[in-house]
Coordinates of C-alpha atoms in Angstrom, one line a residue:
M151 CA 97.1 114.5 135.2
I152 CA 99.0 116.0 132.3
L153 CA 99.0 119.3 133.6
K154 CA 102.0 119.7 135.7
N155 CA 102.1 123.5 136.3
P156 CA 98.6 124.7 136.6
A157 CA 98.8 128.0 138.2
L158 CA 98.3 130.0 134.9
Y159 CA 95.6 127.7 133.4
T160 CA 93.1 130.2 134.5
D161 CA 91.1 133.3 133.3
L162 CA 92.8 136.7 133.6
Y163 CA 89.9 137.9 135.7
E164 CA 90.8 135.4 138.4
L165 CA 94.2 137.0 138.9
T166 CA 93.0 140.7 138.6
M167 CA 90.5 139.9 141.5
A168 CA 93.1 138.2 143.7
Q169 CA 95.3 141.3 143.0
G170 CA 92.5 143.4 143.8
Y171 CA 91.8 141.6 147.0
F172 CA 95.5 141.7 147.9
L173 CA 96.0 145.5 147.0
S174 CA 93.1 146.4 149.1
G175 CA 94.0 144.6 152.1
R176 CA 91.1 141.9 152.1
Y177 CA 93.0 139.1 151.0
Q178 CA 92.7 137.1 154.2
Q179 CA 88.8 137.4 154.3
T180 CA 87.6 134.0 154.6
A181 CA 85.1 132.5 151.9
N182 CA 83.4 129.5 150.9
F183 CA 82.1 128.6 147.2
D184 CA 80.0 126.1 145.8
Y185 CA 80.5 124.0 142.9
F186 CA 77.1 123.1 141.2
F187 CA 75.4 122.6 137.7
R188 CA 71.9 124.2 137.0
S189 CA 70.5 121.7 134.3
L190 CA 71.0 118.2 133.3
P191 CA 72.7 117.5 130.0
F192 CA 71.2 115.3 126.9
D193 CA 67.7 115.9 128.4
G194 CA 68.4 113.0 130.8
G195 CA 67.8 112.4 134.4
Y196 CA 71.2 112.6 136.4
V197 CA 74.9 113.2 136.1
V198 CA 78.1 111.1 136.9
F199 CA 80.2 113.5 139.1
A200 CA 84.0 113.2 137.9
G201 CA 87.3 114.8 137.6
L202 CA 87.8 115.0 141.5
G203 CA 90.9 113.0 141.3
D204 CA 92.5 115.3 138.5
L205 CA 91.4 118.4 140.6
L206 CA 93.4 116.8 143.7
E207 CA 96.3 116.5 141.8
I208 CA 96.3 119.9 140.4
I209 CA 95.7 121.6 144.0
R210 CA 98.9 119.3 145.1
N211 CA 100.9 120.8 142.5
F212 CA 99.4 124.4 142.6
R213 CA 102.4 126.9 142.8
F214 CA 103.6 130.0 140.8
H215 CA 107.3 129.3 139.6
P216 CA 109.8 131.9 138.7
E217 CA 108.9 131.8 134.8
E218 CA 105.4 132.3 135.5
L219 CA 105.9 135.2 137.9
K220 CA 108.1 136.8 135.3
Y221 CA 105.3 136.5 132.7
L222 CA 102.8 138.0 135.0
R223 CA 105.3 140.8 135.7
S224 CA 105.5 141.5 132.0
K225 CA 101.7 142.0 131.9
G226 CA 101.7 144.7 134.6
F227 CA 100.9 142.8 137.6
K228 CA 102.3 144.5 141.0
K229 CA 105.6 143.6 142.5
K230 CA 104.0 143.0 145.9
F231 CA 101.3 140.8 144.7
L232 CA 103.8 138.8 142.8
S233 CA 106.0 138.4 145.9
F234 CA 102.9 137.1 147.6
L235 CA 102.4 134.6 144.9
E236 CA 105.7 133.4 145.3
D237 CA 104.7 131.5 148.7
F238 CA 101.2 130.6 147.4
E239 CA 99.5 127.5 147.6
F240 CA 96.2 126.3 148.5
R241 CA 95.9 126.2 152.4
G242 CA 92.0 125.9 152.5
S243 CA 89.6 123.0 152.7
I244 CA 87.6 121.2 150.1
Y245 CA 84.3 119.0 150.9
S246 CA 83.1 117.0 148.0
V247 CA 80.8 114.1 146.9
R248 CA 82.8 111.0 145.9
E249 CA 83.8 110.7 142.3
G250 CA 81.4 108.6 140.6
E251 CA 78.3 109.9 142.8
I252 CA 75.1 110.3 141.0
V253 CA 74.4 114.1 141.4
F254 CA 71.3 116.4 140.3
P255 CA 70.9 120.4 139.5
N256 CA 71.6 123.0 142.2
E257 CA 73.3 120.7 144.4
P258 CA 76.4 122.0 146.1
I259 CA 78.4 118.8 145.1
L260 CA 81.8 120.4 146.0
R261 CA 82.5 123.2 148.4
V262 CA 85.8 125.1 148.7
E263 CA 86.6 127.0 151.9
G264 CA 89.8 129.2 152.5
T265 CA 90.8 132.9 151.9
I266 CA 89.0 134.8 149.4
V267 CA 92.3 134.9 147.2
E268 CA 92.8 131.2 147.4
A269 CA 89.4 130.2 146.8
Q270 CA 89.1 132.6 143.9
I271 CA 92.1 131.7 142.0
L272 CA 90.8 127.7 142.0
E273 CA 87.9 128.8 140.0
T274 CA 88.6 128.5 136.5
V275 CA 90.6 125.1 136.8
L276 CA 88.0 123.7 138.8
L277 CA 85.3 124.3 136.6
N278 CA 87.5 123.4 133.3
T279 CA 88.1 119.9 135.1
L280 CA 84.8 119.1 136.7
N281 CA 82.5 120.2 134.0
F282 CA 84.2 118.2 131.3
A283 CA 84.8 115.0 133.3
S284 CA 81.3 114.8 134.7
L285 CA 79.7 115.7 131.2
I286 CA 81.6 112.8 129.4
A287 CA 81.4 110.4 132.4
T288 CA 77.5 111.2 132.0
K289 CA 77.6 110.4 128.3
A290 CA 79.4 107.4 128.6
S291 CA 76.9 106.2 131.1
R292 CA 74.1 106.5 128.9
I293 CA 75.8 104.8 126.1
K294 CA 76.8 101.9 128.5
Q295 CA 73.1 101.7 129.6
A296 CA 71.9 101.4 125.9
A297 CA 74.6 98.7 125.2
G298 CA 73.7 96.7 128.3
D299 CA 76.0 93.7 128.4
H300 CA 77.8 94.4 125.4
A301 CA 81.2 95.7 125.6
V302 CA 81.8 99.6 124.9
V303 CA 85.3 101.0 124.1
D304 CA 86.4 104.5 123.8
F305 CA 87.6 105.1 120.2
G306 CA 87.6 109.1 120.5
L307 CA 91.0 110.5 120.9
R308 CA 91.5 111.4 117.3
R309 CA 88.2 113.4 117.5
A310 CA 88.7 114.9 120.9
Q311 CA 89.5 118.4 121.3
G312 CA 93.2 118.3 121.7
L313 CA 94.3 117.0 125.3
G314 CA 90.9 116.7 126.4
G315 CA 91.0 113.3 124.7
L316 CA 93.0 112.0 127.8
Q317 CA 90.4 113.4 130.2
A318 CA 87.7 112.0 128.2
S319 CA 89.2 108.4 128.1
K320 CA 89.5 108.6 131.8
A321 CA 85.9 109.9 132.6
S322 CA 84.4 107.2 130.0
F323 CA 86.1 104.6 131.7
I324 CA 84.2 105.8 135.2
G325 CA 81.1 106.1 133.3
G326 CA 81.2 102.5 132.1
F327 CA 83.3 101.9 129.3
Q328 CA 85.3 98.9 129.5
G329 CA 88.4 100.4 127.7
T330 CA 89.7 102.8 125.2
S331 CA 92.2 103.0 122.2
N332 CA 94.2 105.7 124.1
V333 CA 97.7 104.3 124.8
L334 CA 98.6 107.1 127.3
A335 CA 95.4 106.9 128.9
G336 CA 96.0 103.1 129.4
K337 CA 99.6 103.9 130.9
M338 CA 98.5 106.6 133.2
D339 CA 95.3 105.1 134.6
D340 CA 95.8 101.3 134.1
I341 CA 92.8 101.3 131.5
P342 CA 92.8 98.4 129.2
I343 CA 93.6 99.3 125.9
N344 CA 91.8 97.9 122.6
G345 CA 92.4 98.6 119.0
T346 CA 92.0 96.8 115.6
M347 CA 93.5 98.3 112.1
A348 CA 92.8 101.1 109.9
H349 CA 91.7 100.9 106.2
S350 CA 95.0 102.0 105.1
W351 CA 96.5 98.8 106.4
I352 CA 94.4 97.1 104.1
Q353 CA 94.9 99.4 101.2
S354 CA 98.8 99.4 101.4
F355 CA 98.4 95.7 100.4
E356 CA 98.1 94.4 96.7
D357 CA 94.7 92.5 98.0
E358 CA 92.6 92.4 101.1
L359 CA 93.4 88.7 101.6
T360 CA 97.1 89.2 102.0
A361 CA 96.5 92.2 104.5
F362 CA 94.5 89.9 106.5
R363 CA 97.1 87.1 106.3
T364 CA 99.7 89.3 107.2
Y365 CA 98.0 91.0 110.1
A366 CA 96.9 87.6 111.4
E367 CA 100.6 86.3 111.0
H368 CA 101.9 89.3 113.4
Y369 CA 98.7 89.0 115.8
P370 CA 97.5 85.5 115.7
D371 CA 95.6 85.4 119.0
S372 CA 94.4 89.1 119.0
S373 CA 93.4 89.9 115.5
I374 CA 90.0 91.9 114.6
L375 CA 89.7 92.4 111.0
L376 CA 88.1 95.3 109.5
V377 CA 86.2 94.1 106.7
D378 CA 84.4 96.8 104.9
T379 CA 87.2 98.3 102.8
Y380 CA 86.0 97.2 99.5
S381 CA 82.9 95.0 99.8
T382 CA 81.7 93.7 103.1
L383 CA 79.9 90.6 102.3
K384 CA 81.4 89.7 98.9
K385 CA 85.2 90.3 100.1
G386 CA 85.5 91.3 103.6
V387 CA 83.7 88.7 105.4
P388 CA 84.6 85.9 103.1
N389 CA 88.2 86.6 103.4
A390 CA 88.1 86.8 107.2
I391 CA 86.8 83.3 107.1
K392 CA 89.6 82.1 105.3
V393 CA 92.1 83.6 107.8
A394 CA 89.8 82.3 110.7
K395 CA 90.4 78.9 109.1
E396 CA 93.8 79.2 108.7
L397 CA 94.7 80.2 112.2
E398 CA 92.6 77.3 113.4
E399 CA 95.0 75.2 111.6
K400 CA 97.8 76.6 113.4
G401 CA 96.0 76.4 116.7
H402 CA 95.0 80.2 117.2
K403 CA 91.6 81.8 116.9
L404 CA 90.4 85.0 115.2
V405 CA 88.9 87.3 117.8
G406 CA 86.5 89.2 115.5
I407 CA 85.6 91.5 112.7
R408 CA 84.7 95.0 112.6
L409 CA 82.0 96.9 110.6
D410 CA 82.6 100.5 110.2
S411 CA 80.1 102.0 107.6
G412 CA 76.9 101.2 106.1
D413 CA 73.8 99.8 107.5
L414 CA 75.5 98.2 110.6
S415 CA 72.3 96.1 111.5
Y416 CA 71.9 94.6 108.2
F417 CA 75.7 94.0 107.9
A418 CA 75.8 92.4 111.5
R419 CA 73.2 89.9 110.9
N420 CA 74.6 88.6 107.5
S421 CA 78.1 88.5 108.6
R422 CA 76.9 86.5 111.4
K423 CA 75.3 84.0 109.6
M424 CA 78.3 83.8 107.3
L425 CA 80.5 83.4 110.2
N426 CA 78.3 80.7 112.2
D427 CA 77.8 78.8 108.7
A428 CA 81.4 78.5 108.8
G429 CA 81.6 77.1 112.2
L430 CA 83.3 80.3 113.6
D431 CA 80.2 81.2 116.0
Y432 CA 83.3 82.2 118.6
V433 CA 84.1 85.2 116.3
K434 CA 82.8 88.5 117.7
I435 CA 81.7 91.4 115.7
A436 CA 82.4 94.9 116.7
V437 CA 81.2 98.0 115.2
S438 CA 82.0 101.8 115.0
N439 CA 80.9 104.5 112.9
Q440 CA 79.2 107.6 114.5
L441 CA 77.6 105.7 117.5
D442 CA 75.7 107.1 120.4
E443 CA 73.3 105.9 123.1
H444 CA 70.1 106.3 120.5
L445 CA 71.9 104.6 117.4
I446 CA 73.0 101.6 119.8
K447 CA 69.7 101.2 121.4
S448 CA 68.1 101.3 118.0
L449 CA 70.8 98.4 116.5
L450 CA 69.9 96.3 119.7
D451 CA 66.0 96.7 119.5
Q452 CA 66.7 95.5 115.9
G453 CA 68.2 92.4 117.1
A454 CA 71.5 93.0 115.2
P455 CA 74.0 90.5 116.8
I456 CA 76.9 92.9 117.9
D457 CA 79.2 91.8 120.5
L458 CA 81.4 95.1 121.0
F459 CA 80.6 99.1 120.2
G460 CA 83.5 101.3 119.5
V461 CA 82.4 104.8 120.2
G462 CA 84.4 107.8 119.2
T463 CA 83.2 111.5 118.1
K464 CA 79.8 111.4 119.9
L465 CA 81.3 110.3 123.1
V466 CA 84.5 112.6 123.5
T467 CA 82.8 115.6 122.1
A468 CA 79.6 115.2 124.0
Y469 CA 78.1 115.7 120.5
D470 CA 74.7 116.9 121.4
D471 CA 75.0 118.7 124.6
P472 CA 78.9 119.9 124.5
A473 CA 79.2 121.7 127.9
L474 CA 77.9 121.1 131.4
D475 CA 76.8 124.4 132.9
G476 CA 78.5 124.0 135.9
V477 CA 79.1 127.3 138.2
Y478 CA 81.2 128.4 141.1
K479 CA 79.5 130.5 143.2
L480 CA 80.2 132.5 146.5
S481 CA 77.9 131.4 149.6
S482 CA 79.6 133.0 152.5
I483 CA 82.0 135.9 153.2
N484 CA 84.2 136.1 156.4
G485 CA 81.3 133.9 158.1
K486 CA 78.2 135.7 156.7
P487 CA 76.2 134.0 154.2
T488 CA 75.6 135.7 151.0
I489 CA 73.5 135.2 147.9
K490 CA 73.3 135.9 144.4
I491 CA 69.8 137.3 143.0
S492 CA 68.3 136.9 139.6
E493 CA 65.1 137.7 138.0
N494 CA 65.5 134.1 137.0
E495 CA 64.4 132.1 140.5
E496 CA 66.5 129.1 139.0
K497 CA 69.8 131.4 139.0
V498 CA 69.2 132.6 142.8
T499 CA 72.0 130.7 144.7
L500 CA 71.8 128.9 147.9
P501 CA 73.6 130.8 151.1
D502 CA 76.0 129.6 153.6
S503 CA 77.7 126.3 154.3
K504 CA 75.5 123.4 153.2
K505 CA 75.2 119.9 153.1
I506 CA 73.7 117.0 150.9
I507 CA 71.7 114.4 152.6
R508 CA 70.4 111.5 150.5
Y509 CA 67.2 109.5 151.5
F510 CA 66.6 106.0 150.5
N511 CA 63.6 103.7 149.6
K512 CA 63.2 100.5 151.7
D513 CA 64.7 98.5 148.8
D514 CA 67.9 100.9 149.1
S515 CA 66.9 102.9 146.0
F516 CA 67.7 106.6 145.7
Y517 CA 64.2 108.4 146.9
S518 CA 65.1 111.8 147.0
D519 CA 68.2 114.3 148.2
G520 CA 67.8 117.3 150.7
I521 CA 70.2 120.3 151.2
A522 CA 70.4 121.7 154.7
L523 CA 72.9 124.1 156.3
D524 CA 76.1 122.4 157.8
D525 CA 75.2 123.0 161.3
E526 CA 71.7 121.6 161.4
E527 CA 70.2 118.0 162.2
N528 CA 68.9 116.2 159.4
P529 CA 65.6 117.7 158.5
A530 CA 62.4 115.6 158.7
V531 CA 60.9 117.6 155.8
I532 CA 62.5 119.2 152.7
Y533 CA 60.8 121.9 150.8
H534 CA 60.6 122.2 147.1
P535 CA 63.1 125.1 146.0
Y536 CA 60.7 127.0 144.1
I537 CA 57.3 126.1 144.8
A538 CA 56.2 127.2 148.5
H539 CA 53.5 124.6 149.1
R540 CA 55.3 121.7 148.3
S541 CA 57.1 119.3 150.6
T542 CA 58.0 116.0 151.5
I543 CA 58.5 114.1 154.7
V544 CA 61.8 112.2 155.2
S545 CA 62.0 111.4 158.6
Q546 CA 61.4 108.0 158.7
L547 CA 63.7 107.5 155.4
K548 CA 67.3 105.9 155.9
S549 CA 69.7 108.7 154.9
E550 CA 73.6 109.5 154.2
E551 CA 75.6 112.5 154.0
L552 CA 77.2 112.9 150.6
L553 CA 80.0 115.7 151.1
H554 CA 83.3 114.4 152.8
N555 CA 86.4 116.3 153.5
V556 CA 88.9 115.7 150.7
V557 CA 91.5 118.4 151.7
N558 CA 91.9 119.9 155.0
K559 CA 94.1 123.2 155.6
G560 CA 95.7 122.3 152.3
K561 CA 96.5 118.8 152.7
I562 CA 94.7 115.9 150.8
T563 CA 92.9 113.8 153.5
I564 CA 91.7 110.8 151.3
D565 CA 93.8 108.3 149.1
I566 CA 92.8 109.8 145.5
P567 CA 90.6 107.3 143.9
S568 CA 91.7 105.2 140.8
V569 CA 89.6 104.9 138.0
Q570 CA 88.5 101.5 138.5
E571 CA 87.4 102.4 141.9
S572 CA 85.5 105.4 140.8
A573 CA 84.0 103.4 138.3
E574 CA 82.8 100.7 140.4
Y575 CA 81.0 103.3 142.7
A576 CA 79.4 105.0 139.9
R577 CA 78.1 101.4 138.6
V578 CA 76.9 100.8 142.2
R579 CA 75.4 104.1 142.7
L580 CA 73.7 104.0 139.3
S581 CA 72.2 100.6 140.0
K582 CA 70.3 102.4 143.0
L583 CA 68.6 105.0 140.8
I584 CA 65.2 104.0 139.8
D585 CA 64.8 103.2 135.8
E586 CA 62.4 106.2 135.6
H587 CA 64.9 108.6 136.0
K588 CA 67.4 106.7 133.5
R589 CA 65.2 106.6 130.5
F590 CA 66.3 108.6 127.7
D591 CA 63.0 110.1 126.8
N592 CA 61.2 112.4 129.5
P593 CA 63.2 111.0 132.6
H594 CA 61.2 111.3 135.8
V595 CA 62.5 114.4 137.6
Y596 CA 64.5 113.6 140.9
K597 CA 63.3 115.2 144.0
V598 CA 65.7 117.6 145.6
G599 CA 64.5 119.8 148.4
L600 CA 65.8 122.4 150.7
S601 CA 65.3 122.3 154.7
K602 CA 63.3 124.9 156.5
R603 CA 66.0 126.6 157.7
L604 CA 67.7 127.0 154.6
R605 CA 64.8 127.9 152.7
E606 CA 64.2 130.5 155.3
L607 CA 67.7 131.9 155.2
K608 CA 67.2 132.4 151.2
I609 CA 64.3 134.3 151.6
E610 CA 65.5 136.5 154.4
L611 CA 68.6 137.3 152.5
I612 CA 66.5 138.1 149.3
Q613 CA 64.3 140.4 151.0
K614 CA 67.5 142.0 152.5
A615 CA 69.0 142.5 148.9

């Protein structure tokens, strides 16, 4: 994670509330906060949880340094509070689903336990980290689903929102991409790096053929030639064929060509025919240019002979749904369950410490999830969160709990997963989600229910409020 000193990467109100708790003598009160999201992005059926590794690294380095305290002093924070922050570090506990887990709305997928001050101060950086990473991992997962066995690579750094491009490259790999153009992401997380050439390389030469020959001379075993600078089928592909033949004579092979404009299906089909007719069936065809899962699906449905998709803007900006609505809500204070009331039923929070139980079909696919109080036995029946008469019997189903302790009394208790481990876990878990939940149009709603005790506690607190 590139953020080395994260303490001031926060909203002002987190610190003003923390000072308020301190000055009123309430800073040692214990609190539990839940992280969850309310709606699914992209009109989809699931979310790939990502960002946990980065969050744990942030917590490991979460300190207020002298220059940061000096800045806060200049903004009017009290001396006593700043003295308290001098020794501040997170000493609480965190329970989370694994990075790469497939999750659904209103599930408490991460819980923070600690003093009210330390739990409150983490809110903004936690939301910033988990919301964006999970959003991009989910978008990448959908794109990879559309591409099937075809390779997909992140080309989005130049269009990303600042340093968010670094997190996007990591999240897209967790979501199923095979590589990135982002060199720093490659170095930091051992993600395969990929790239071709720009139109400027070709324009800088007197003619396209010389540009191709020069590039191939320097990169005889890794050249992918961009063929649409002037005329794709009249110049670009014929020139690429000439260079490919010259490489063959020297004992090398052209890796591929790239199409970056126009009717990609039309140009891919015609380029493939020209390459095959020249005996170059091994030369791959890569395409880019405003791709997303819908366009990729359309291209493949048309039978376009494409081997690799380079996806940029619509991946790293989550173009059609640019924010995951993850929230961080208090669920207990000093051991007493608490609830946030809303006129909108879906915004009423779930009280107290909870666990998530996943239930499986006989074929090991996901059946449903249950949310129960942390201290109760796994329920035999789960109830619809909003419709009183709907329930599902789950007593005969195989199950597992999804929340695991990842920080205990300030100490990280797990080996922070590599992006490769999280990507593999996401791949396996997504394979267990039935296709009806993964379709792009009107995906089937995945069942998430409440235990009887949790449902009753929720109703009781609503009535008291």
